[in-house]
XYZ file of C-alpha atoms in Angstrom:
380
model
C 104.382 74.677 87.896
C 103.273 71.317 86.501
C 105.323 69.459 83.905
C 102.796 70.004 81.020
C 102.641 73.721 81.849
C 106.429 73.969 81.880
C 106.532 72.114 78.566
C 103.945 74.513 77.097
C 105.838 77.624 78.245
C 109.249 76.406 77.154
C 107.950 75.271 73.746
C 106.119 78.559 73.218
C 109.307 80.485 73.975
C 111.574 78.248 71.886
C 109.210 78.266 68.917
C 108.866 82.082 68.965
C 112.658 82.432 69.092
C 113.067 79.812 66.351
C 110.768 81.829 64.018
C 112.628 85.050 64.721
C 116.113 83.435 64.298
C 115.305 81.351 61.260
C 115.606 83.754 58.240
C 113.699 81.471 55.903
C 110.720 80.986 58.246
C 110.766 84.665 59.238
C 110.692 85.721 55.600
C 107.702 83.487 54.796
C 105.661 83.939 57.946
C 106.143 87.689 58.654
C 107.767 89.518 55.718
C 105.870 87.758 52.897
C 102.401 88.734 54.199
C 103.575 92.358 54.528
C 104.999 92.413 50.985
C 101.828 90.768 49.634
C 99.748 93.297 51.526
C 101.300 96.111 49.477
C 101.927 94.352 46.188
C 98.770 92.295 45.613
C 96.198 95.128 45.831
C 98.371 97.432 43.718
C 97.308 96.238 40.213
C 93.638 96.529 41.240
C 93.948 100.109 42.413
C 91.653 101.451 39.658
C 89.055 98.847 40.689
C 86.841 99.094 37.575
C 87.843 98.743 33.919
C 87.291 102.014 32.047
C 88.181 103.576 28.687
C 88.474 100.294 26.779
C 89.622 100.940 23.200
C 86.855 100.220 20.647
C 85.737 101.102 17.114
C 82.417 102.126 15.545
C 81.622 100.756 12.094
C 79.172 103.281 10.616
C 77.647 101.962 7.354
C 74.537 104.127 7.653
C 76.066 107.623 7.768
C 72.878 109.037 9.154
C 72.155 111.398 12.016
C 71.007 108.473 14.107
C 74.248 106.496 13.613
C 76.341 109.575 14.397
C 74.302 110.107 17.587
C 75.051 106.502 18.679
C 78.747 107.119 17.989
C 78.689 110.277 20.082
C 76.993 108.523 22.989
C 79.623 105.726 22.756
C 82.360 108.405 22.903
C 80.787 109.862 26.007
C 80.639 106.495 27.786
C 83.236 106.160 30.575
C 83.542 102.484 29.731
C 84.668 103.107 26.133
C 87.441 104.834 24.260
C 86.387 105.133 20.627
C 89.689 104.919 18.709
C 88.258 104.508 15.236
C 85.115 105.356 13.264
C 85.017 103.633 9.927
C 82.580 102.223 7.376
C 84.743 99.172 6.666
C 83.972 96.246 8.980
C 87.120 94.415 7.832
C 89.253 97.321 9.000
C 87.711 97.030 12.442
C 88.181 93.231 12.474
C 91.889 93.671 11.557
C 92.299 96.171 14.401
C 90.655 93.677 16.774
C 92.941 90.888 15.669
C 96.007 93.141 16.026
C 94.896 93.931 19.595
C 94.459 97.666 18.897
C 90.790 97.535 19.985
C 88.800 95.177 22.160
C 85.524 95.335 20.226
C 83.352 97.306 17.840
C 79.733 98.129 17.131
C 78.354 97.628 13.585
C 75.756 100.210 12.640
C 74.267 98.658 9.453
C 73.151 100.375 6.312
C 69.531 101.616 6.351
C 69.555 101.717 10.178
C 67.709 105.024 10.390
C 65.251 104.117 7.603
C 64.331 100.846 9.337
C 63.828 102.688 12.653
C 61.577 105.290 11.044
C 59.552 102.583 9.308
C 59.150 100.653 12.538
C 60.874 97.550 11.199
C 63.331 95.688 13.461
C 66.863 97.154 13.368
C 69.793 95.352 14.946
C 73.133 96.867 16.032
C 75.722 94.099 16.264
C 78.354 94.441 19.042
C 81.480 92.308 18.735
C 83.724 91.955 21.771
C 86.907 90.059 22.675
C 85.385 87.214 24.659
C 88.860 85.871 25.506
C 89.261 88.734 28.012
C 86.109 88.646 30.131
C 86.469 92.019 31.961
C 87.242 93.978 28.816
C 84.505 92.146 26.913
C 81.975 93.017 29.613
C 82.937 96.693 29.428
C 82.592 96.712 25.638
C 79.196 95.045 25.635
C 77.811 97.163 28.512
C 79.220 100.430 27.097
C 77.747 100.016 23.599
C 74.483 98.580 24.977
C 74.065 101.649 27.168
C 74.798 103.985 24.229
C 72.367 102.218 21.887
C 69.706 101.818 24.563
C 69.819 105.518 25.416
C 69.464 106.540 21.724
C 66.680 103.929 21.238
C 64.779 105.316 24.251
C 65.043 108.840 22.787
C 63.653 107.663 19.410
C 60.761 105.864 21.137
C 59.897 108.918 23.228
C 59.883 111.165 20.175
C 57.479 108.765 18.403
C 55.163 108.877 21.398
C 55.315 112.672 21.460
C 54.477 112.714 17.769
C 51.363 110.697 18.577
C 50.136 113.473 20.855
C 51.632 112.625 24.277
C 53.431 115.137 26.450
C 57.117 114.781 27.256
C 56.483 113.443 30.796
C 53.703 111.097 29.665
C 55.839 109.835 26.792
C 58.766 109.123 29.163
C 56.427 107.257 31.517
C 54.811 105.316 28.686
C 58.204 104.310 27.356
C 59.312 102.935 30.707
C 56.301 102.141 32.977
C 58.440 99.984 35.289
C 61.855 101.215 36.413
C 64.611 99.357 38.200
C 67.097 100.534 40.825
C 70.291 98.573 40.905
C 72.087 98.462 44.266
C 75.362 96.420 44.501
C 75.440 95.425 48.143
C 78.767 94.754 49.958
C 80.767 96.114 47.003
C 79.256 99.512 46.193
C 81.930 100.460 43.646
C 81.644 97.027 41.939
C 85.453 97.061 41.882
C 87.459 93.939 41.056
C 89.938 94.654 43.825
C 87.115 94.889 46.425
C 85.849 91.514 45.141
C 89.103 89.535 45.010
C 91.566 90.942 47.529
C 89.496 90.378 50.801
C 89.127 86.695 49.820
C 92.725 86.219 48.581
C 94.076 87.815 51.819
C 92.810 84.780 53.724
C 94.542 82.533 51.196
C 97.812 84.462 51.510
C 97.578 84.049 55.267
C 97.046 80.339 54.920
C 99.812 79.643 52.455
C 102.484 81.655 54.314
C 101.580 80.058 57.650
C 101.378 76.582 56.170
C 104.833 76.846 54.624
C 106.375 78.456 57.703
C 104.955 75.899 60.137
C 105.866 72.955 57.878
C 109.428 74.301 57.377
C 109.849 74.665 61.101
C 108.567 71.146 61.775
C 110.867 69.845 59.026
C 113.790 71.589 60.773
C 112.891 69.885 64.063
C 112.652 66.498 62.273
C 116.051 66.926 60.667
C 117.516 67.841 64.132
C 115.655 64.845 65.739
C 113.697 67.246 67.934
C 110.310 66.700 66.457
C 108.678 64.415 69.011
C 107.342 66.220 72.070
C 104.591 65.917 74.643
C 101.165 67.420 74.068
C 101.995 70.357 76.287
C 104.984 71.157 74.071
C 102.936 70.786 70.890
C 100.313 73.148 72.259
C 103.061 75.617 73.084
C 104.447 75.347 69.545
C 100.922 75.807 68.162
C 100.355 78.821 70.363
C 103.547 80.575 69.336
C 102.906 80.010 65.593
C 99.290 81.122 65.996
C 100.460 84.341 67.623
C 102.414 85.310 64.507
C 99.438 84.289 62.312
C 96.981 86.438 64.295
C 99.329 89.434 63.935
C 99.354 88.912 60.134
C 95.562 88.575 60.090
C 95.059 91.788 62.055
C 97.465 93.492 59.664
C 95.210 92.612 56.739
C 91.831 93.142 58.408
C 92.815 96.243 60.264
C 95.256 98.069 58.004
C 95.459 96.738 54.403
C 91.667 96.824 53.944
C 91.584 100.306 55.504
C 94.479 101.579 53.360
C 92.988 100.226 50.117
C 89.445 101.349 51.147
C 87.945 97.912 50.641
C 84.556 97.087 52.187
C 85.385 96.203 55.773
C 84.459 96.458 59.417
C 81.019 94.847 59.076
C 81.573 92.858 62.242
C 85.130 93.513 63.596
C 84.601 91.486 66.754
C 83.397 88.521 64.700
C 86.402 88.870 62.323
C 88.761 88.790 65.297
C 87.006 85.689 66.669
C 87.382 84.103 63.228
C 91.158 84.663 63.290
C 91.345 82.891 66.644
C 89.806 79.828 64.973
C 91.286 80.135 61.517
C 94.968 80.618 62.345
C 95.327 77.619 64.733
C 93.611 75.403 62.103
C 96.243 76.449 59.556
C 99.160 76.066 61.959
C 98.195 72.585 63.084
C 97.830 71.513 59.450
C 101.256 72.992 58.725
C 102.827 71.101 61.634
C 101.247 67.891 60.403
C 102.579 68.423 56.915
C 106.024 69.095 58.398
C 105.842 65.880 60.381
C 104.929 64.039 57.180
C 107.573 65.618 54.941
C 110.314 65.429 57.623
C 112.293 67.693 55.354
C 112.580 71.450 55.599
C 112.721 72.194 51.876
C 110.050 69.661 50.870
C 107.372 71.871 52.396
C 108.189 74.680 49.946
C 108.353 72.251 47.011
C 104.941 70.766 47.720
C 102.952 73.760 49.026
C 104.039 76.360 46.452
C 101.724 75.023 43.718
C 98.700 74.404 45.944
C 97.559 78.072 46.207
C 95.616 78.100 42.931
C 93.718 74.826 43.511
C 92.814 76.035 47.012
C 91.518 79.322 45.633
C 89.132 77.483 43.303
C 88.070 75.068 46.049
C 87.282 77.911 48.441
C 84.194 78.799 46.428
C 84.629 82.575 46.020
C 85.868 82.636 42.415
C 83.646 79.838 41.049
C 80.268 78.546 42.257
C 80.734 75.603 44.557
C 77.657 73.924 43.033
C 79.475 73.786 39.675
C 82.408 71.783 41.157
C 82.564 67.977 40.718
C 81.142 66.130 43.757
C 84.565 64.726 44.938
C 86.012 68.267 44.960
C 83.072 69.580 46.898
C 83.938 67.105 49.678
C 87.713 67.543 49.367
C 87.563 71.329 49.802
C 86.542 71.022 53.446
C 89.992 69.563 54.275
C 91.527 73.032 53.880
C 91.019 75.845 56.389
C 90.780 78.438 53.585
C 87.358 77.053 52.520
C 85.665 77.785 55.805
C 87.878 80.798 56.603
C 87.212 82.701 53.374
C 83.461 82.102 53.446
C 83.227 83.181 57.098
C 85.476 86.197 56.574
C 83.440 87.516 53.658
C 80.292 87.260 55.707
C 81.714 88.871 58.875
C 84.049 91.473 57.446
C 82.291 92.569 54.214
C 78.632 91.689 54.810
C 78.419 92.428 58.542
C 76.855 89.075 59.383
C 76.396 88.217 63.090
C 78.661 85.579 64.558
C 75.969 82.938 64.823
C 75.525 82.964 61.022
C 79.032 81.619 60.570
C 78.965 78.967 63.344
C 79.080 76.074 60.853
C 82.328 77.468 59.417
C 83.791 78.032 62.902
C 82.772 74.475 63.780
C 84.611 73.123 60.735
C 87.764 75.006 61.807
C 87.477 73.657 65.407
C 87.085 70.148 64.043
C 90.319 70.608 61.995
C 92.210 71.725 65.086
C 90.934 68.831 67.232
C 91.586 66.252 64.517
C 95.082 67.701 63.885
C 96.024 67.622 67.585
C 94.754 64.057 67.778
C 96.972 63.019 64.880
C 99.961 64.827 66.451
C 99.315 63.028 69.771
C 99.234 59.677 67.998
C 102.137 60.217 65.616
C 104.503 62.772 67.145
C 104.470 62.333 70.964
C 107.176 60.257 72.727
C 106.410 56.601 73.253
C 106.583 55.164 76.771
C 109.883 53.550 76.050
C 111.295 56.891 74.852
C 110.101 58.668 78.034
C 111.884 56.060 80.128
């Protein structure tokens, strides 16, 4: 067996044993992804926001206003906690946090409708809480829109049209809304598949950097390229296991959209995990301190989530951040994973992202070769 091959094998074995024997690294690299896999999807179990507490301010006291209130009560998005004629009472309830919005049915609402003059129903929502505000606005809009359609159809029928003709005249063009790749439109199905890649990155980064910091403190950091490849291979093995755990079991358990292209997702892991591990080893070589990796990397998760482009449009980021984001594996990994796992894209559609990950691995190994391999004098 050649010297580089022996170095690779010995480094692979030593690194795997080091991970299993080091409680801190083991906790971060193996146990933390498992704990996150159960805990993180838990709050999003209900997926969609329903039964948001609201109020109806009825200043018209007509059959039409009561019909709107009944439709609002029947909406699965809304939970009508109060029906009042005093708008200040509803505002006080909103400010106290007892409701998240209200609809104001103004005086003379029915008379204006019957006269054919414009009538406006004002809907106030708590814009500080985007998801609840969206449920309030959509819920009341659907209730008012349904009642408005009924009024319009009755007017057409009064003009001599039949029920079917009146319905068609009221809505000559219909729409069919189909939410692709997230049929339930659930928040968990949107956020967890992307954040899973981020969890994988952060735990691997910290574990690899801590291990490299430990080697630096013990003056065992420098090694030949065969040994560095062995270290990278061992760390990547743990990372691939964590990735398969998320793709193959957590997504299945939580019933998230998955399995669009399982072979492609597996190929992605074989590119994504080494890119993370080599970056973690580089950071460990830079910090040269076991604990420094935790201190620095703990606060980087949120910036990396924004830079990955799944929670905020990339085009809306400042130009320097659009360039900076490609330095992190999570940017290419999350975009490729969403396409392969959720959308079922073929592998060739994500080749640019795979190419970016390969470039990170090659560049990282080159830096390790320059900065962390023994010099000629040391070999002698």
